[in-house]
Coordinates of C-alpha atoms in Angstrom, one line a residue:
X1 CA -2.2 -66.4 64.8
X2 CA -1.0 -65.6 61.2
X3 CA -2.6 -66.4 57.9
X4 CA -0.5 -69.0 56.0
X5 CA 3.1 -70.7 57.3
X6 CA 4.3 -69.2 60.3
X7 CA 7.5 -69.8 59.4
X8 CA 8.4 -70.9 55.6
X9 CA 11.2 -73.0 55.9
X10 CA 9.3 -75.1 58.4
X11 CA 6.0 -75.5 55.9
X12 CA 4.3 -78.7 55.7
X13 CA 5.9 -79.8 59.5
X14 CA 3.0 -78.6 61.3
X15 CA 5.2 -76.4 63.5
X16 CA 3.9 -73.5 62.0
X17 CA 0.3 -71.5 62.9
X18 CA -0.6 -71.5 59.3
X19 CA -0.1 -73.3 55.7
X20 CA -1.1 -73.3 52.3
X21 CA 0.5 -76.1 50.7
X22 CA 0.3 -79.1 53.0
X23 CA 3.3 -80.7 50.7
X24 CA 4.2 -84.1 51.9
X25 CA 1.4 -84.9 54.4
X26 CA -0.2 -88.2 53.9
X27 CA -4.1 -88.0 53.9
X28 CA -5.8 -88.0 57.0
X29 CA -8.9 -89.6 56.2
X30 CA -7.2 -92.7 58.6
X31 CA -5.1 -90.5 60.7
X32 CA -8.1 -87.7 61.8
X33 CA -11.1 -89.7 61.6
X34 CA -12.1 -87.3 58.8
X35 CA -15.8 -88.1 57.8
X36 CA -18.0 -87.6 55.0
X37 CA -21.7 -87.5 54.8
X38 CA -23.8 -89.0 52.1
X39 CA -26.8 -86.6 52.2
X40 CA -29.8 -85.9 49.6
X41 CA -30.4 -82.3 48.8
X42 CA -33.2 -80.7 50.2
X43 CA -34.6 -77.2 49.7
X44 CA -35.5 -75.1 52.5
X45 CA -38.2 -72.7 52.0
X46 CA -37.4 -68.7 53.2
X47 CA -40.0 -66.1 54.3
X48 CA -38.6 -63.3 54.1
X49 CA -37.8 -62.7 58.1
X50 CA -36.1 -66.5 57.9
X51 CA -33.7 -67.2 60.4
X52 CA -31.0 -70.3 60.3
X53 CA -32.8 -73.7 60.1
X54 CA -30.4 -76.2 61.8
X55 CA -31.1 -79.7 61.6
X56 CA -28.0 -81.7 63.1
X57 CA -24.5 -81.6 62.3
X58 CA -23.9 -80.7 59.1
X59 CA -27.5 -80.6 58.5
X60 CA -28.7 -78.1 55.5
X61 CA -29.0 -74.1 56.2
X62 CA -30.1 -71.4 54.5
X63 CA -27.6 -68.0 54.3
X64 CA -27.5 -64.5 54.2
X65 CA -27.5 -61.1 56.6
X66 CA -24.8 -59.3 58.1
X67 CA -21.0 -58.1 57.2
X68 CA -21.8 -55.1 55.5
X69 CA -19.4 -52.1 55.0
X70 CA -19.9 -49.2 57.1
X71 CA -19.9 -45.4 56.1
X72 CA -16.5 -44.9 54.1
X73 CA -16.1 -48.4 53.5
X74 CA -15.3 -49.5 57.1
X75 CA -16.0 -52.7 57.9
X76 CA -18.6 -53.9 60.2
X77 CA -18.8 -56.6 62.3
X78 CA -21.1 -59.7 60.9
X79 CA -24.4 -59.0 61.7
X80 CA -26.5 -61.6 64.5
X81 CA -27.1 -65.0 62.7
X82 CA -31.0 -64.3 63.5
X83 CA -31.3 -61.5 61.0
X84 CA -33.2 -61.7 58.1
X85 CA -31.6 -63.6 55.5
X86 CA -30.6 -62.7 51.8
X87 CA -32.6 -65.1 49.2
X88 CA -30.6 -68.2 49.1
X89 CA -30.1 -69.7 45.2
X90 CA -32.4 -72.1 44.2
X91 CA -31.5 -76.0 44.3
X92 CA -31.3 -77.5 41.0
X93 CA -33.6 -79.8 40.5
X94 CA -31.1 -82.4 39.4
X95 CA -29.6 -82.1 42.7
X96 CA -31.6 -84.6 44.3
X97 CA -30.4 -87.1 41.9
X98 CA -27.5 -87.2 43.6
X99 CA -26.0 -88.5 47.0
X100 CA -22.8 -86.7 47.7
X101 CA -20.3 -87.3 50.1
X102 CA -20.8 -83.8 52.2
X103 CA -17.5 -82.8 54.5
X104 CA -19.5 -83.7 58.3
X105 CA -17.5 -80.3 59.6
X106 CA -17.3 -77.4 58.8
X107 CA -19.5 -75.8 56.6
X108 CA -19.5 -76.4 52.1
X109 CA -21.8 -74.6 49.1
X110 CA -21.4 -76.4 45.4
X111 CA -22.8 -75.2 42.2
X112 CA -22.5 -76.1 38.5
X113 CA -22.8 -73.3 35.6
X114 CA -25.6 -73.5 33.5
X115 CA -27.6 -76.0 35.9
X116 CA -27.6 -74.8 39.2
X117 CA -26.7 -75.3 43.2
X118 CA -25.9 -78.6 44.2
X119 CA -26.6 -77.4 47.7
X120 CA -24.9 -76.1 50.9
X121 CA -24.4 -77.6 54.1
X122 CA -23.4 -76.2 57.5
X123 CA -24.3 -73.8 59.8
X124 CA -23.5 -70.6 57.3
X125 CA -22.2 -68.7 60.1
X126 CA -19.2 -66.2 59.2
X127 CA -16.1 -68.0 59.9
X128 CA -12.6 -67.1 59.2
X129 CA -11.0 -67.7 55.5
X130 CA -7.5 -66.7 55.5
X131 CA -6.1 -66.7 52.8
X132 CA -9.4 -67.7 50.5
X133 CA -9.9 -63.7 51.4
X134 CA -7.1 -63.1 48.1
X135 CA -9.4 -64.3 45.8
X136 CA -11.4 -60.8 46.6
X137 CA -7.9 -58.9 46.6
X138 CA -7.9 -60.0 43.2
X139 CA -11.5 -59.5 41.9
X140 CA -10.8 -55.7 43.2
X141 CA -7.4 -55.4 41.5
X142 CA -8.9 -56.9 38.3
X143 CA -12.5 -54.9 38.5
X144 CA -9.9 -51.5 38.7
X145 CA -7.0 -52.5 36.2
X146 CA -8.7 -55.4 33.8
X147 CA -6.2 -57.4 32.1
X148 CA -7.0 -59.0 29.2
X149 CA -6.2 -62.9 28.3
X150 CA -2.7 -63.2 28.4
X151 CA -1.0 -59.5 28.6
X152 CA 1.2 -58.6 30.9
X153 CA -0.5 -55.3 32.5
X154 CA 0.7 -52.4 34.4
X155 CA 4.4 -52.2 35.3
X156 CA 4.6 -51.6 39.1
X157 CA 7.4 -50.9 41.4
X158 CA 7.9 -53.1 44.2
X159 CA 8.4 -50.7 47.4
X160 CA 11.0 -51.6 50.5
X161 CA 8.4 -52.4 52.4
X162 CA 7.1 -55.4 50.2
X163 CA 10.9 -56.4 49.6
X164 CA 11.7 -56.2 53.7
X165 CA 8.3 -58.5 54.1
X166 CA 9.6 -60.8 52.0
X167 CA 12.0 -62.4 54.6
X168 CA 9.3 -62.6 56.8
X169 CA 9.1 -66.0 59.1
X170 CA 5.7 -65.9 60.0
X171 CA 3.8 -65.7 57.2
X172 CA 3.5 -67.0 53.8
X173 CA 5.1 -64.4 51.2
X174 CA 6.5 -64.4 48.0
X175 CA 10.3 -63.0 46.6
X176 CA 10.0 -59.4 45.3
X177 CA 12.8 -56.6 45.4
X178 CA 12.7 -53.3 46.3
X179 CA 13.1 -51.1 43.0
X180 CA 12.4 -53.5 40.6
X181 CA 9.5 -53.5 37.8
X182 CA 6.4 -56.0 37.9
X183 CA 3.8 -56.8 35.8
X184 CA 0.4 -56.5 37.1
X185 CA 0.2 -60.5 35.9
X186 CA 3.3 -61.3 37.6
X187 CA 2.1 -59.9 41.0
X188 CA -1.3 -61.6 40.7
X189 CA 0.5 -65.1 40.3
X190 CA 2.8 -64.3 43.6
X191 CA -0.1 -63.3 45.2
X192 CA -2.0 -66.5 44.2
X193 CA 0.4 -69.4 43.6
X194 CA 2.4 -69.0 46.5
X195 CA 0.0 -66.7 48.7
X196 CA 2.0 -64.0 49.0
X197 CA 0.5 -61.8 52.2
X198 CA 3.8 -59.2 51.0
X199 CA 2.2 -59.3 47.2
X200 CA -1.0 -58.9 48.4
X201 CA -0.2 -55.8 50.7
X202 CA 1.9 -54.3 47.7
X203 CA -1.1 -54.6 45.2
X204 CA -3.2 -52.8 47.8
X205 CA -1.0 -49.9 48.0
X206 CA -0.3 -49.7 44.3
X207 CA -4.1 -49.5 43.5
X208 CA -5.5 -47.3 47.1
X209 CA -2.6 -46.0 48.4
X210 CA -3.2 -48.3 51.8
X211 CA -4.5 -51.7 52.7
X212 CA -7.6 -49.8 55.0
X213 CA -8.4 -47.6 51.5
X214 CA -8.5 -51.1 49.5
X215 CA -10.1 -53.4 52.2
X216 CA -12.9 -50.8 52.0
X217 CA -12.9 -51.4 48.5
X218 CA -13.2 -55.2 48.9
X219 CA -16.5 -54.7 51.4
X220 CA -18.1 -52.5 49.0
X221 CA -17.5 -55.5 46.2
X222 CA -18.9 -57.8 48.2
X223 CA -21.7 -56.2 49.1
X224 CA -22.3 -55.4 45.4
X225 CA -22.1 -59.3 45.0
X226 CA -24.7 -59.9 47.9
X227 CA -22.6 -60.9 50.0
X228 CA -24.0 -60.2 53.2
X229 CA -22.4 -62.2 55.9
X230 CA -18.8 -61.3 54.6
X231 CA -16.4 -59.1 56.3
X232 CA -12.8 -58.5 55.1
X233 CA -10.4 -56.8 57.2
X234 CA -7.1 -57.1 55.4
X235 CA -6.4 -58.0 52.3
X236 CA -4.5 -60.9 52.7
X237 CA -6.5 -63.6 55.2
X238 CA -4.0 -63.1 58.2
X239 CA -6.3 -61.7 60.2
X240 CA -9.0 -63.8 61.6
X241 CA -11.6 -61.2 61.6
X242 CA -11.9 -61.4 58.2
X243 CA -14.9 -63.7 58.1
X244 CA -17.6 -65.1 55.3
X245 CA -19.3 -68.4 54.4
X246 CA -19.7 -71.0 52.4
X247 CA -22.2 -69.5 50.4
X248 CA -21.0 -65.8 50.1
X249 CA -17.6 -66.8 48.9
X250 CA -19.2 -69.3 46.2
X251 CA -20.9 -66.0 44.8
X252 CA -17.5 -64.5 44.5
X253 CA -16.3 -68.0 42.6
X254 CA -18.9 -67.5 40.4
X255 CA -18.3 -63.4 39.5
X256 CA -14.2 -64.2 39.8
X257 CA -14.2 -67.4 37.4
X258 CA -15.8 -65.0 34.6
X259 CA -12.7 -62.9 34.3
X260 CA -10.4 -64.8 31.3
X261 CA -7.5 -63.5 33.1
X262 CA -8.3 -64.7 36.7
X263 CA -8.7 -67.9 35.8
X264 CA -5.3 -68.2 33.6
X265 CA -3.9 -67.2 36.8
X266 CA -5.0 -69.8 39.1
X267 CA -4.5 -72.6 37.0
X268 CA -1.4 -71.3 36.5
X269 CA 1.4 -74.4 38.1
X270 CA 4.0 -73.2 38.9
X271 CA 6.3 -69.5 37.9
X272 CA 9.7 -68.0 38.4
X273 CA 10.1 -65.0 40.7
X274 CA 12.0 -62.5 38.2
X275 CA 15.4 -61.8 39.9
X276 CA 15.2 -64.7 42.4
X277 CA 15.3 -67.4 39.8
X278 CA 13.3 -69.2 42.2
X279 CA 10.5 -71.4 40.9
X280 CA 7.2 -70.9 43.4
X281 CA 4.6 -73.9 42.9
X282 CA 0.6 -73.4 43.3
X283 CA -0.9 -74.3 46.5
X284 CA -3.4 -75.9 44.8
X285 CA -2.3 -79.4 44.9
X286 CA -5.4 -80.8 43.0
X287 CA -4.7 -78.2 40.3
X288 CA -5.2 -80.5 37.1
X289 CA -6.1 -83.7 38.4
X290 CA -9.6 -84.8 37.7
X291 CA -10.9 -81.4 36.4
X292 CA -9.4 -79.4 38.5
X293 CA -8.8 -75.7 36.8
X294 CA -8.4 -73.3 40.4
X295 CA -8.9 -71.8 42.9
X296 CA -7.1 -70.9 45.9
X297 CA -6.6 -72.3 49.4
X298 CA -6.1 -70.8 53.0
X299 CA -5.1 -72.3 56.1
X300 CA -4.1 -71.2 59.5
X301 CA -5.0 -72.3 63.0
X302 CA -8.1 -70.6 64.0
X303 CA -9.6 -70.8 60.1
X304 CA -8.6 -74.7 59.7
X305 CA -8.5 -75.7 56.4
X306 CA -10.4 -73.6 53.4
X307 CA -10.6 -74.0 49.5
X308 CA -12.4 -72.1 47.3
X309 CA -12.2 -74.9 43.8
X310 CA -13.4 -74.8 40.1
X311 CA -13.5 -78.0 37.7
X312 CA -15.0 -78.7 34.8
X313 CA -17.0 -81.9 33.2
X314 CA -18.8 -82.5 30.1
X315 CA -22.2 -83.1 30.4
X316 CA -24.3 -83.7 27.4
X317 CA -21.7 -82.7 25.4
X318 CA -20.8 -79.3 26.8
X319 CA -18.0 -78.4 29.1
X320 CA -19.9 -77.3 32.3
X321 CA -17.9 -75.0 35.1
X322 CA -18.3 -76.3 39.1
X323 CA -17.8 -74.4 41.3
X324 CA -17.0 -75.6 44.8
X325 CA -16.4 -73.4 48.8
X326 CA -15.4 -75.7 51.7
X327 CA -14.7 -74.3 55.0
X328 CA -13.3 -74.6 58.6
X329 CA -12.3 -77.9 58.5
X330 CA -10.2 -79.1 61.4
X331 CA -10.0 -75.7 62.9
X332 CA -8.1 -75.0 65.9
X333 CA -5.7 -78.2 65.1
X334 CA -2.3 -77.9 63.2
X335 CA -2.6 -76.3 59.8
X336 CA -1.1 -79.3 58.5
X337 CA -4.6 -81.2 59.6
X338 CA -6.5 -78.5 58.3
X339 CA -5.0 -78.2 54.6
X340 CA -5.0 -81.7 54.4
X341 CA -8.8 -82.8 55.7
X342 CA -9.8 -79.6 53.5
X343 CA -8.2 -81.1 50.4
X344 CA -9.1 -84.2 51.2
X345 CA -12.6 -83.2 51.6
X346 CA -13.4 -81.0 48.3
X347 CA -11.5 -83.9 46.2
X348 CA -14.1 -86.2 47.2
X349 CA -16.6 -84.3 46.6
X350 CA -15.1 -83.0 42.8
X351 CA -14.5 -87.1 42.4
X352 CA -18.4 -87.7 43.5
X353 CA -20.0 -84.7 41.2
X354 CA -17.6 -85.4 37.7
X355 CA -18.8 -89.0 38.6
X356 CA -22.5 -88.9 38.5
X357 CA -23.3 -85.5 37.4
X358 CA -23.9 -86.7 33.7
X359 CA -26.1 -89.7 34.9
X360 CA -28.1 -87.6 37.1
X361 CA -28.5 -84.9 34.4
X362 CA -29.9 -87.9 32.3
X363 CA -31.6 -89.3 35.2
X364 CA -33.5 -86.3 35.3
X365 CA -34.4 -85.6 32.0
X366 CA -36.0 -89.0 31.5
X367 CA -38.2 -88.2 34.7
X368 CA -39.3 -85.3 33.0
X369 CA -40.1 -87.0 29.9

């Protein structure tokens, strides 16, 4: 199956194998049976030779092991869900203040800057991310050519190749022609907004020379970030070995949002293709409702729905960052189902945490008192 629409015109019909945008589907909270789960936050202690701790359907887990790059950057395959696991980041104590209403598929990670994680829950097994895996593409180009707030960047020449992918009608891409200058910015937003697989390819051949030179790149980043049950094996999320969790991609959210330029980009709503004079919209359809500042979304078939999201709420005065992963829901349905229950999912929980956040803060300070 491909990463994205399978075929573009059709997007949002549900004919398709893959989709970003969901555009005009009605919620499925009704239509699905999609479910939340109220659940208290509960640390799990780790020895050091931990393996998973399951407790139920979308019971609480512990992450970590596995999906390292091999010699030269070549990927590995995740490593067995019984190996030891990485140290998992502490649960805020403020955390079990709150009751939140936990996706009961699937597997989720939240955290808020400057206060803590709100928890994870799910099995954090690797699963596939499609197109989630850009935000890495990203990170990589950024870590080699940083752009600062607002400039434009390198000028790069879009190849043939990129240009020829464009028309593609089974995957999601973005307009580019074949001779003609980009900015480094301009490539970033096609890759992001619309999830250009064509954009992201391009990038990887401007920066290594070859997607396997830069997906080796991308492995060694995340194991820098310590994130050991990832595995990228493309740069785009189109191929469903490419596989993380929950928790490994919310350590990328957090390194990712702390590059000014990044996160311009993905709050970025909408821009024009330069020569098409078409105007591609962001994915992100809660992009600047209730908080909402990024991040980037990923459907297909086998992946079900993904969203890797960022909001903001003042807490005690100060504008605090959260950070938010949800994964695999409604996998193996339409990717329709799955863009919508994963939407549909992370908005209530964004809804639930701007909502009581401040309180439980406050809540918790008195305790302490």
């Amino acid at each position: 199956m491909s990463a994205d629409h399978s075929n573009r015109s059709g997007a949002g019909t549900g004919s398709g194998s893959g989709s970003d945008s969901g555009a005009g589907v009605r919620p499925v909270v009704a239509r699905f049976g999609l479910r939340f789960r109220f659940r208290r936050s509960v640390l799990v202690p780790l020895s050091a030779a931990a393996v998973v701790l399951v407790t139920g359907t979308g019971g609480w887990y512990a992450a970590g092991g596995g999906g390292q790059p091999g010699p030269g950057g070549s990927p590995l395959a995740p490593a067995d869900p019984t190996a030891p696991l990485a140290p998992l980041t502490p649960l805020a104590p403020v955390a079990k203040e709150m009751d939140l209403p936990w996706p009961a598929e699937g597997q989720s990670s939240v955290e808020v800057e400057g206060i803590g994680s709100l928890g994870a829950v799910g099995e954090q097994t690797p699963v596939p991310i499609a197109s989630v895996t850009k935000v890495m593409t990203a990170y990589v180009i950024l870590k080699n050519h940083p752009l600062r707030p607002g400039a434009a960047g390198a000028k790069i020449v879009a190849d043939q190749r990129a240009a020829d992918e464009s028309f593609s009608t089974v995957e999601t891409t973005a307009p580019v022609l074949a001779g003609r200058e980009y900015t480094q910015r301009r490539l970033l937003e096609l890759m992001m907004l619309p999830s250009g697989n064509n954009v992201a390819r391009l990038l990887a051949r401007w920066d290594a020379g070859g997607q396997k030179k830069f997906v080796g790149k991308m492995n060694e980043a995340a194991a820098a970030l310590g994130m050991n049950r990832t595995v990228y094996t493309g740069v785009s999320g189109m191929e469903a070995s490419t596989k993380s969790t929950a928790v490994d991609q919310l350590k990328l959210a957090r390194a990712v949002m702390k590059d000014p330029a990044f996160r311009q980009v993905v709050a970025t709503r909408a821009v024009t293709a330069p020569g098409a004079g078409t105007e591609i919209r962001n994915t992100n359809r809660l992009l600047g409702r209730d908080g909402v500042i990024g991040l980037k979304t990923g459907t297909t078939t086998p992946a079900g729905g993904n969203f890797m999201w960022a909001a903001t709420q003042e807490i005690a005065g100060t504008s605090r960052l959260i950070l938010g992963v949800v994964l695999h829901q409604r996998a193996g349905t339409s990717p329709v189902e799955g863009s919508t229950a994963v939407r549909e999912a992370s908005h209530a929980l964004i809804t639930a945490i701007r909502a009581d956040l401040p309180d439980a803060v406050a809540r918790h300070a008195a305790r302490e008192k």
